[in-house]
PDB file of C-alpha atoms in Angstrom:
ATOM      1  CA  MET A   1      13.466 -19.460  20.560  1.00 97.00           C
ATOM      2  CA  LYS A   2      14.398 -23.057  21.287  1.00 98.00           C
ATOM      3  CA  ILE A   3      16.402 -25.075  18.793  1.00 98.00           C
ATOM      4  CA  ILE A   4      17.667 -28.619  19.128  1.00 98.00           C
ATOM      5  CA  GLN A   5      20.650 -29.786  17.106  1.00 98.00           C
ATOM      6  CA  ILE A   6      21.254 -33.440  16.328  1.00 98.00           C
ATOM      7  CA  THR A   7      24.073 -34.634  14.142  1.00 98.00           C
ATOM      8  CA  ASP A   8      25.977 -37.558  12.641  1.00 98.00           C
ATOM      9  CA  LEU A   9      23.176 -40.103  12.497  1.00 98.00           C
ATOM     10  CA  HIS A  10      25.061 -42.289   9.970  1.00 98.00           C
ATOM     11  CA  LEU A  11      21.917 -44.002   8.716  1.00 98.00           C
ATOM     12  CA  ARG A  12      22.113 -46.636   6.010  1.00 98.00           C
ATOM     13  CA  CYS A  13      19.561 -48.333   3.820  1.00 97.00           C
ATOM     14  CA  ASP A  14      19.726 -51.290   6.218  1.00 97.00           C
ATOM     15  CA  LYS A  15      18.042 -50.429   9.513  1.00 97.00           C
ATOM     16  CA  ASP A  16      20.011 -53.240  11.152  1.00 96.00           C
ATOM     17  CA  TYR A  17      23.348 -51.607  10.361  1.00 96.00           C
ATOM     18  CA  ASP A  18      25.721 -51.409  13.330  1.00 96.00           C
ATOM     19  CA  ALA A  19      28.699 -49.060  13.550  1.00 95.00           C
ATOM     20  CA  PHE A  20      31.133 -49.788  16.386  1.00 95.00           C
ATOM     21  CA  ASP A  21      28.461 -51.976  18.024  1.00 94.00           C
ATOM     22  CA  VAL A  22      25.814 -49.264  17.838  1.00 96.00           C
ATOM     23  CA  ASN A  23      22.716 -49.674  15.691  1.00 97.00           C
ATOM     24  CA  THR A  24      22.577 -46.218  14.142  1.00 98.00           C
ATOM     25  CA  PHE A  25      18.870 -46.340  13.247  1.00 98.00           C
ATOM     26  CA  GLN A  26      17.731 -47.471  16.691  1.00 98.00           C
ATOM     27  CA  SER A  27      20.051 -45.048  18.467  1.00 98.00           C
ATOM     28  CA  ALA A  28      18.682 -42.130  16.428  1.00 98.00           C
ATOM     29  CA  ARG A  29      15.136 -43.311  17.065  1.00 98.00           C
ATOM     30  CA  ILE A  30      15.657 -43.303  20.839  1.00 97.00           C
ATOM     31  CA  ILE A  31      16.909 -39.718  20.723  1.00 98.00           C
ATOM     32  CA  ILE A  32      14.258 -38.396  18.344  1.00 98.00           C
ATOM     33  CA  ASP A  33      11.442 -40.110  20.268  1.00 97.00           C
ATOM     34  CA  HIS A  34      12.835 -38.543  23.445  1.00 97.00           C
ATOM     35  CA  ILE A  35      12.857 -35.105  21.809  1.00 97.00           C
ATOM     36  CA  CYS A  36       9.249 -35.560  20.673  1.00 96.00           C
ATOM     37  CA  HIS A  37       8.149 -36.554  24.171  1.00 95.00           C
ATOM     38  CA  VAL A  38      10.105 -34.013  26.237  1.00 96.00           C
ATOM     39  CA  HIS A  39      10.448 -30.922  24.025  1.00 97.00           C
ATOM     40  CA  LYS A  40       6.938 -30.088  22.885  1.00 93.00           C
ATOM     41  CA  ASP A  41       7.882 -26.378  22.836  1.00 95.00           C
ATOM     42  CA  LEU A  42      10.590 -26.943  20.225  1.00 97.00           C
ATOM     43  CA  ASN A  43      10.778 -24.257  17.512  1.00 97.00           C
ATOM     44  CA  ALA A  44      13.173 -25.978  15.101  1.00 97.00           C
ATOM     45  CA  LEU A  45      15.251 -29.123  14.734  1.00 98.00           C
ATOM     46  CA  ILE A  46      18.578 -28.751  12.939  1.00 98.00           C
ATOM     47  CA  ILE A  47      20.275 -31.904  11.663  1.00 98.00           C
ATOM     48  CA  SER A  48      23.834 -30.860  10.943  1.00 98.00           C
ATOM     49  CA  GLY A  49      25.166 -33.453   8.564  1.00 96.00           C
ATOM     50  CA  ASP A  50      26.262 -37.048   8.132  1.00 97.00           C
ATOM     51  CA  ILE A  51      22.599 -37.912   8.117  1.00 98.00           C
ATOM     52  CA  SER A  52      23.453 -40.825   5.864  1.00 97.00           C
ATOM     53  CA  ASP A  53      26.412 -43.165   5.863  1.00 96.00           C
ATOM     54  CA  ASP A  54      25.895 -44.611   2.380  1.00 96.00           C
ATOM     55  CA  GLU A  55      24.160 -41.778   0.414  1.00 95.00           C
ATOM     56  CA  THR A  56      21.244 -44.059  -0.502  1.00 97.00           C
ATOM     57  CA  SER A  57      17.709 -42.784  -0.968  1.00 96.00           C
ATOM     58  CA  GLU A  58      16.612 -45.449   1.525  1.00 97.00           C
ATOM     59  CA  SER A  59      18.787 -43.954   4.259  1.00 97.00           C
ATOM     60  CA  TYR A  60      16.994 -40.610   3.852  1.00 97.00           C
ATOM     61  CA  SER A  61      13.630 -42.389   3.808  1.00 96.00           C
ATOM     62  CA  ASN A  62      14.674 -43.846   7.142  1.00 97.00           C
ATOM     63  CA  LEU A  63      15.315 -40.312   8.387  1.00 97.00           C
ATOM     64  CA  LEU A  64      11.835 -39.205   7.329  1.00 96.00           C
ATOM     65  CA  GLU A  65      10.375 -42.178   9.145  1.00 96.00           C
ATOM     66  CA  LEU A  66      12.299 -41.281  12.292  1.00 97.00           C
ATOM     67  CA  THR A  67      11.267 -37.607  12.215  1.00 96.00           C
ATOM     68  CA  ASN A  68       7.668 -38.161  11.208  1.00 93.00           C
ATOM     69  CA  LYS A  69       6.385 -37.209  14.672  1.00 92.00           C
ATOM     70  CA  ILE A  70       8.449 -34.026  14.941  1.00 94.00           C
ATOM     71  CA  ASP A  71       5.887 -31.229  14.945  1.00 92.00           C
ATOM     72  CA  THR A  72       8.092 -28.347  13.842  1.00 95.00           C
ATOM     73  CA  LYS A  73      10.368 -27.343  10.999  1.00 95.00           C
ATOM     74  CA  ILE A  74      13.373 -29.561  10.344  1.00 97.00           C
ATOM     75  CA  TYR A  75      16.493 -28.146   8.690  1.00 97.00           C
ATOM     76  CA  LEU A  76      18.885 -30.553   6.964  1.00 98.00           C
ATOM     77  CA  MET A  77      22.560 -29.802   6.402  1.00 97.00           C
ATOM     78  CA  PRO A  78      25.022 -31.979   4.440  1.00 97.00           C
ATOM     79  CA  GLY A  79      28.089 -33.621   5.922  1.00 97.00           C
ATOM     80  CA  ASN A  80      30.933 -35.341   4.153  1.00 95.00           C
ATOM     81  CA  HIS A  81      28.981 -38.640   4.010  1.00 95.00           C
ATOM     82  CA  ASP A  82      25.804 -37.094   2.584  1.00 97.00           C
ATOM     83  CA  SER A  83      24.181 -36.818  -0.831  1.00 96.00           C
ATOM     84  CA  ILE A  84      23.082 -33.250  -1.480  1.00 95.00           C
ATOM     85  CA  THR A  85      20.711 -34.531  -4.172  1.00 95.00           C
ATOM     86  CA  GLU A  86      18.937 -36.792  -1.684  1.00 95.00           C
ATOM     87  CA  ILE A  87      18.790 -34.012   0.925  1.00 96.00           C
ATOM     88  CA  LYS A  88      17.058 -31.773  -1.621  1.00 93.00           C
ATOM     89  CA  LYS A  89      14.526 -34.542  -2.275  1.00 93.00           C
ATOM     90  CA  CYS A  90      13.779 -34.700   1.439  1.00 92.00           C
ATOM     91  CA  ALA A  91      13.349 -30.930   1.479  1.00 90.00           C
ATOM     92  CA  SER A  92      10.425 -31.176  -0.925  1.00 85.00           C
ATOM     93  CA  ILE A  93       8.323 -32.234   2.081  1.00 78.00           C
ATOM     94  CA  SER A  94       6.551 -29.302   3.754  1.00 71.00           C
ATOM     95  CA  LYS A  95       8.166 -29.359   7.203  1.00 89.00           C
ATOM     96  CA  VAL A  96      11.632 -30.409   5.986  1.00 94.00           C
ATOM     97  CA  LYS A  97      13.912 -27.618   4.786  1.00 94.00           C
ATOM     98  CA  SER A  98      17.373 -27.365   3.261  1.00 94.00           C
ATOM     99  CA  GLU A  99      18.059 -23.649   3.302  1.00 95.00           C
ATOM    100  CA  LEU A 100      21.119 -21.491   3.793  1.00 97.00           C
ATOM    101  CA  TYR A 101      19.498 -19.434   6.552  1.00 97.00           C
ATOM    102  CA  PHE A 102      16.279 -18.500   8.263  1.00 97.00           C
ATOM    103  CA  VAL A 103      15.255 -15.508  10.351  1.00 97.00           C
ATOM    104  CA  GLU A 104      13.247 -15.546  13.582  1.00 95.00           C
ATOM    105  CA  ASP A 105      12.741 -12.398  15.648  1.00 93.00           C
ATOM    106  CA  ASN A 106      16.147 -10.839  16.461  1.00 96.00           C
ATOM    107  CA  TRP A 107      18.181 -13.813  15.241  1.00 98.00           C
ATOM    108  CA  ILE A 108      19.525 -15.045  11.926  1.00 98.00           C
ATOM    109  CA  TYR A 109      20.409 -18.736  11.799  1.00 98.00           C
ATOM    110  CA  PHE A 110      22.964 -19.445   9.089  1.00 98.00           C
ATOM    111  CA  MET A 111      23.712 -23.015   7.971  1.00 98.00           C
ATOM    112  CA  PHE A 112      26.849 -23.322   5.849  1.00 98.00           C
ATOM    113  CA  ASN A 113      27.360 -26.275   3.545  1.00 98.00           C
ATOM    114  CA  THR A 114      30.901 -27.391   4.442  1.00 98.00           C
ATOM    115  CA  LYS A 115      30.897 -30.559   2.326  1.00 97.00           C
ATOM    116  CA  LYS A 116      33.922 -30.761   0.034  1.00 96.00           C
ATOM    117  CA  ASP A 117      33.547 -33.060  -2.963  1.00 92.00           C
ATOM    118  CA  ASN A 118      35.598 -36.249  -2.832  1.00 92.00           C
ATOM    119  CA  SER A 119      37.107 -35.346   0.519  1.00 95.00           C
ATOM    120  CA  PRO A 120      36.320 -35.877   4.226  1.00 95.00           C
ATOM    121  CA  ASN A 121      37.540 -32.332   4.911  1.00 97.00           C
ATOM    122  CA  GLY A 122      35.383 -29.252   5.250  1.00 97.00           C
ATOM    123  CA  PHE A 123      35.394 -26.229   2.978  1.00 98.00           C
ATOM    124  CA  LEU A 124      33.421 -22.953   2.951  1.00 98.00           C
ATOM    125  CA  LYS A 125      31.942 -21.872  -0.380  1.00 98.00           C
ATOM    126  CA  GLN A 126      32.704 -18.325  -1.477  1.00 97.00           C
ATOM    127  CA  ASP A 127      29.131 -17.592  -2.543  1.00 98.00           C
ATOM    128  CA  GLU A 128      27.838 -18.551   0.900  1.00 98.00           C
ATOM    129  CA  ILE A 129      30.517 -16.457   2.594  1.00 98.00           C
ATOM    130  CA  ASP A 130      29.512 -13.490   0.431  1.00 98.00           C
ATOM    131  CA  ILE A 131      25.862 -13.872   1.407  1.00 98.00           C
ATOM    132  CA  PHE A 132      26.824 -14.145   5.069  1.00 98.00           C
ATOM    133  CA  ILE A 133      28.961 -10.987   4.917  1.00 98.00           C
ATOM    134  CA  ASN A 134      26.179  -9.077   3.163  1.00 98.00           C
ATOM    135  CA  MET A 135      23.719 -10.111   5.866  1.00 98.00           C
ATOM    136  CA  LEU A 136      26.114  -9.063   8.641  1.00 97.00           C
ATOM    137  CA  GLU A 137      26.283  -5.627   7.035  1.00 96.00           C
ATOM    138  CA  LYS A 138      22.579  -5.366   6.233  1.00 96.00           C
ATOM    139  CA  TYR A 139      21.233  -6.577   9.593  1.00 96.00           C
ATOM    140  CA  GLU A 140      23.522  -4.869  12.080  1.00 93.00           C
ATOM    141  CA  GLU A 141      20.756  -4.884  14.688  1.00 96.00           C
ATOM    142  CA  LYS A 142      20.298  -8.676  14.603  1.00 98.00           C
ATOM    143  CA  TYR A 143      22.262 -11.527  16.182  1.00 98.00           C
ATOM    144  CA  PHE A 144      23.744 -14.440  14.266  1.00 98.00           C
ATOM    145  CA  MET A 145      24.005 -18.150  15.030  1.00 98.00           C
ATOM    146  CA  VAL A 146      26.133 -20.253  12.682  1.00 98.00           C
ATOM    147  CA  PHE A 147      25.729 -23.976  12.133  1.00 98.00           C
ATOM    148  CA  LEU A 148      28.323 -26.134  10.366  1.00 98.00           C
ATOM    149  CA  HIS A 149      29.028 -29.799   9.885  1.00 98.00           C
ATOM    150  CA  HIS A 150      32.822 -29.686  10.106  1.00 98.00           C
ATOM    151  CA  HIS A 151      34.748 -28.041  12.935  1.00 98.00           C
ATOM    152  CA  PRO A 152      36.279 -24.593  12.313  1.00 98.00           C
ATOM    153  CA  VAL A 153      38.871 -24.742  15.107  1.00 98.00           C
ATOM    154  CA  GLU A 154      41.415 -27.368  16.072  1.00 96.00           C
ATOM    155  CA  ILE A 155      40.104 -29.690  18.772  1.00 96.00           C
ATOM    156  CA  GLY A 156      43.388 -31.316  19.806  1.00 94.00           C
ATOM    157  CA  SER A 157      42.814 -34.601  17.978  1.00 93.00           C
ATOM    158  CA  PRO A 158      45.355 -35.002  15.140  1.00 93.00           C
ATOM    159  CA  THR A 159      43.206 -37.372  13.081  1.00 91.00           C
ATOM    160  CA  MET A 160      40.092 -35.214  13.238  1.00 92.00           C
ATOM    161  CA  ASP A 161      42.001 -31.951  12.862  1.00 95.00           C
ATOM    162  CA  ARG A 162      43.132 -33.105   9.422  1.00 94.00           C
ATOM    163  CA  MET A 163      39.445 -32.947   8.477  1.00 95.00           C
ATOM    164  CA  ILE A 164      38.892 -29.411   9.739  1.00 97.00           C
ATOM    165  CA  ILE A 165      37.333 -26.718   7.529  1.00 98.00           C
ATOM    166  CA  GLU A 166      40.337 -25.904   5.352  1.00 97.00           C
ATOM    167  CA  ASN A 167      39.510 -22.215   4.994  1.00 98.00           C
ATOM    168  CA  ALA A 168      37.916 -21.745   8.423  1.00 98.00           C
ATOM    169  CA  ASN A 169      40.039 -18.621   8.986  1.00 98.00           C
ATOM    170  CA  ILE A 170      37.557 -16.726   6.784  1.00 98.00           C
ATOM    171  CA  LEU A 171      34.729 -17.454   9.209  1.00 98.00           C
ATOM    172  CA  LEU A 172      36.861 -17.029  12.325  1.00 98.00           C
ATOM    173  CA  ASP A 173      38.012 -13.588  11.142  1.00 98.00           C
ATOM    174  CA  LEU A 174      34.363 -12.594  10.799  1.00 98.00           C
ATOM    175  CA  VAL A 175      33.644 -13.876  14.300  1.00 98.00           C
ATOM    176  CA  ARG A 176      36.521 -11.784  15.666  1.00 98.00           C
ATOM    177  CA  LYS A 177      35.305  -8.645  13.864  1.00 97.00           C
ATOM    178  CA  ASN A 178      31.545  -8.934  14.435  1.00 97.00           C
ATOM    179  CA  LYS A 179      30.127  -8.923  17.943  1.00 97.00           C
ATOM    180  CA  SER A 180      26.730  -9.793  16.496  1.00 98.00           C
ATOM    181  CA  ILE A 181      27.899 -13.375  15.846  1.00 98.00           C
ATOM    182  CA  ARG A 182      26.937 -15.046  19.122  1.00 98.00           C
ATOM    183  CA  GLY A 183      27.346 -18.752  18.426  1.00 98.00           C
ATOM    184  CA  VAL A 184      28.964 -21.335  16.156  1.00 98.00           C
ATOM    185  CA  SER A 185      27.994 -24.993  16.434  1.00 98.00           C
ATOM    186  CA  TRP A 186      29.043 -28.088  14.509  1.00 98.00           C
ATOM    187  CA  GLY A 187      29.014 -31.900  14.496  1.00 98.00           C
ATOM    188  CA  HIS A 188      31.456 -34.263  12.753  1.00 97.00           C
ATOM    189  CA  ILE A 189      33.788 -34.918  15.691  1.00 97.00           C
ATOM    190  CA  HIS A 190      31.418 -37.215  17.662  1.00 96.00           C
ATOM    191  CA  ASN A 191      32.200 -35.561  20.998  1.00 96.00           C
ATOM    192  CA  VAL A 192      31.807 -32.246  22.807  1.00 97.00           C
ATOM    193  CA  PHE A 193      34.235 -29.352  22.482  1.00 97.00           C
ATOM    194  CA  GLU A 194      33.672 -25.771  23.651  1.00 97.00           C
ATOM    195  CA  THR A 195      35.585 -22.491  23.392  1.00 98.00           C
ATOM    196  CA  ASN A 196      34.975 -18.751  22.958  1.00 98.00           C
ATOM    197  CA  ILE A 197      36.010 -16.140  20.410  1.00 98.00           C
ATOM    198  CA  ASN A 198      34.995 -12.505  20.845  1.00 97.00           C
ATOM    199  CA  ASN A 199      31.254 -12.459  21.697  1.00 96.00           C
ATOM    200  CA  ALA A 200      30.673 -15.942  20.299  1.00 98.00           C
ATOM    201  CA  ARG A 201      30.436 -19.290  21.993  1.00 98.00           C
ATOM    202  CA  LEU A 202      31.813 -22.107  19.836  1.00 98.00           C
ATOM    203  CA  PHE A 203      30.774 -25.694  20.541  1.00 98.00           C
ATOM    204  CA  SER A 204      30.153 -29.100  19.033  1.00 98.00           C
ATOM    205  CA  THR A 205      27.234 -31.485  19.400  1.00 98.00           C
ATOM    206  CA  PRO A 206      27.642 -35.205  20.096  1.00 98.00           C
ATOM    207  CA  SER A 207      26.534 -37.815  17.599  1.00 98.00           C
ATOM    208  CA  THR A 208      23.246 -39.655  17.905  1.00 98.00           C
ATOM    209  CA  CYS A 209      25.220 -42.904  17.593  1.00 97.00           C
ATOM    210  CA  TYR A 210      28.822 -43.772  18.528  1.00 96.00           C
ATOM    211  CA  GLN A 211      31.088 -41.325  20.377  1.00 97.00           C
ATOM    212  CA  SER A 212      34.814 -40.629  20.037  1.00 95.00           C
ATOM    213  CA  LYS A 213      37.329 -39.869  22.761  1.00 94.00           C
ATOM    214  CA  PRO A 214      38.309 -36.180  22.877  1.00 92.00           C
ATOM    215  CA  LYS A 215      41.901 -35.257  22.052  1.00 89.00           C
ATOM    216  CA  SER A 216      42.867 -38.797  21.048  1.00 89.00           C
ATOM    217  CA  GLU A 217      45.874 -39.300  18.763  1.00 86.00           C
ATOM    218  CA  THR A 218      43.811 -41.463  16.419  1.00 87.00           C
ATOM    219  CA  PHE A 219      40.049 -41.780  16.093  1.00 87.00           C
ATOM    220  CA  THR A 220      39.137 -43.832  19.161  1.00 92.00           C
ATOM    221  CA  ILE A 221      35.654 -44.947  20.178  1.00 94.00           C
ATOM    222  CA  ASP A 222      34.535 -43.764  23.601  1.00 94.00           C
ATOM    223  CA  ARG A 223      32.407 -46.638  24.872  1.00 92.00           C
ATOM    224  CA  LYS A 224      31.652 -44.911  28.172  1.00 93.00           C
ATOM    225  CA  GLU A 225      30.003 -41.838  26.644  1.00 95.00           C
ATOM    226  CA  LYS A 226      26.403 -42.028  25.460  1.00 97.00           C
ATOM    227  CA  PRO A 227      24.731 -40.594  22.339  1.00 98.00           C
ATOM    228  CA  GLY A 228      23.169 -37.185  22.741  1.00 98.00           C
ATOM    229  CA  TYR A 229      21.900 -33.894  21.349  1.00 98.00           C
ATOM    230  CA  ARG A 230      22.200 -30.182  22.078  1.00 98.00           C
ATOM    231  CA  ILE A 231      19.514 -27.730  23.192  1.00 98.00           C
ATOM    232  CA  ILE A 232      20.051 -24.033  22.459  1.00 98.00           C
ATOM    233  CA  HIS A 233      17.849 -21.240  23.829  1.00 98.00           C
ATOM    234  CA  PHE A 234      18.025 -17.829  22.135  1.00 98.00           C
ATOM    235  CA  SER A 235      16.975 -14.618  23.889  1.00 97.00           C
ATOM    236  CA  SER A 236      15.869 -11.414  22.188  1.00 95.00           C
ATOM    237  CA  ASN A 237      18.796  -9.532  23.792  1.00 96.00           C
ATOM    238  CA  GLY A 238      21.390 -11.695  22.030  1.00 96.00           C
ATOM    239  CA  ASP A 239      22.107 -14.115  24.855  1.00 97.00           C
ATOM    240  CA  LEU A 240      22.119 -17.844  24.273  1.00 97.00           C
ATOM    241  CA  GLU A 241      22.050 -20.736  26.709  1.00 98.00           C
ATOM    242  CA  THR A 242      22.922 -24.269  25.717  1.00 98.00           C
ATOM    243  CA  GLU A 243      23.266 -27.724  27.172  1.00 98.00           C
ATOM    244  CA  VAL A 244      24.054 -31.230  25.949  1.00 98.00           C
ATOM    245  CA  VAL A 245      21.646 -34.026  26.824  1.00 98.00           C
ATOM    246  CA  ARG A 246      22.918 -37.603  26.862  1.00 97.00           C
ATOM    247  CA  MET A 247      20.793 -40.713  26.706  1.00 95.00           C
ATOM    248  CA  SER A 248      21.180 -42.974  29.735  1.00 77.00           C
TER     249      SER A 248
END
């Protein structure tokens, strides 16, 4: 199973919109066109939030235009800048999904909605946690991959760590107790962070537009680092391999 994760597109209704000197529409188009050309064996594309920057219907229409050539299922997740209503409209198209989880072979891919109303912070919903716990108990023989928008662990950047998932300890406790959870991936922080807990690899995916400097005191643009995406390969024995690809 091969999944690609892209995140933090920050599209607006205006395709000419620049954020920190990066045209977000064109930057996303370069990455998605690259994925279409290079990864013809792709099984799923997960877009893990901050798809939009202004919550307009036009920004999501721009997304559909960008992903029109993707020949596989696309899963949309909300970030703090997104409109859940507009995401659900997108998900009415056959190949575009907005689901809590999907199952393929020996793996369950679980996509939490960490958007907290009227806040840039993340928050896990109790009903989703309950479903996740039930699935861990029901499918003991399967492996789990978790996708989030917000980060569940501190990344060493005071500004961004104020926007962490407020109740992330619930998820992290489950990771510590369940060896079947093999991966946790997120966006939001606009750079790459990696760590390990129990049997799980925890990592972030870079934005398709502007990047931030890791472990900076305040949110600081990293003008040397390029936009990118993450490839994740899942094996039937529970192993996963992953790499970040940057655009030159």
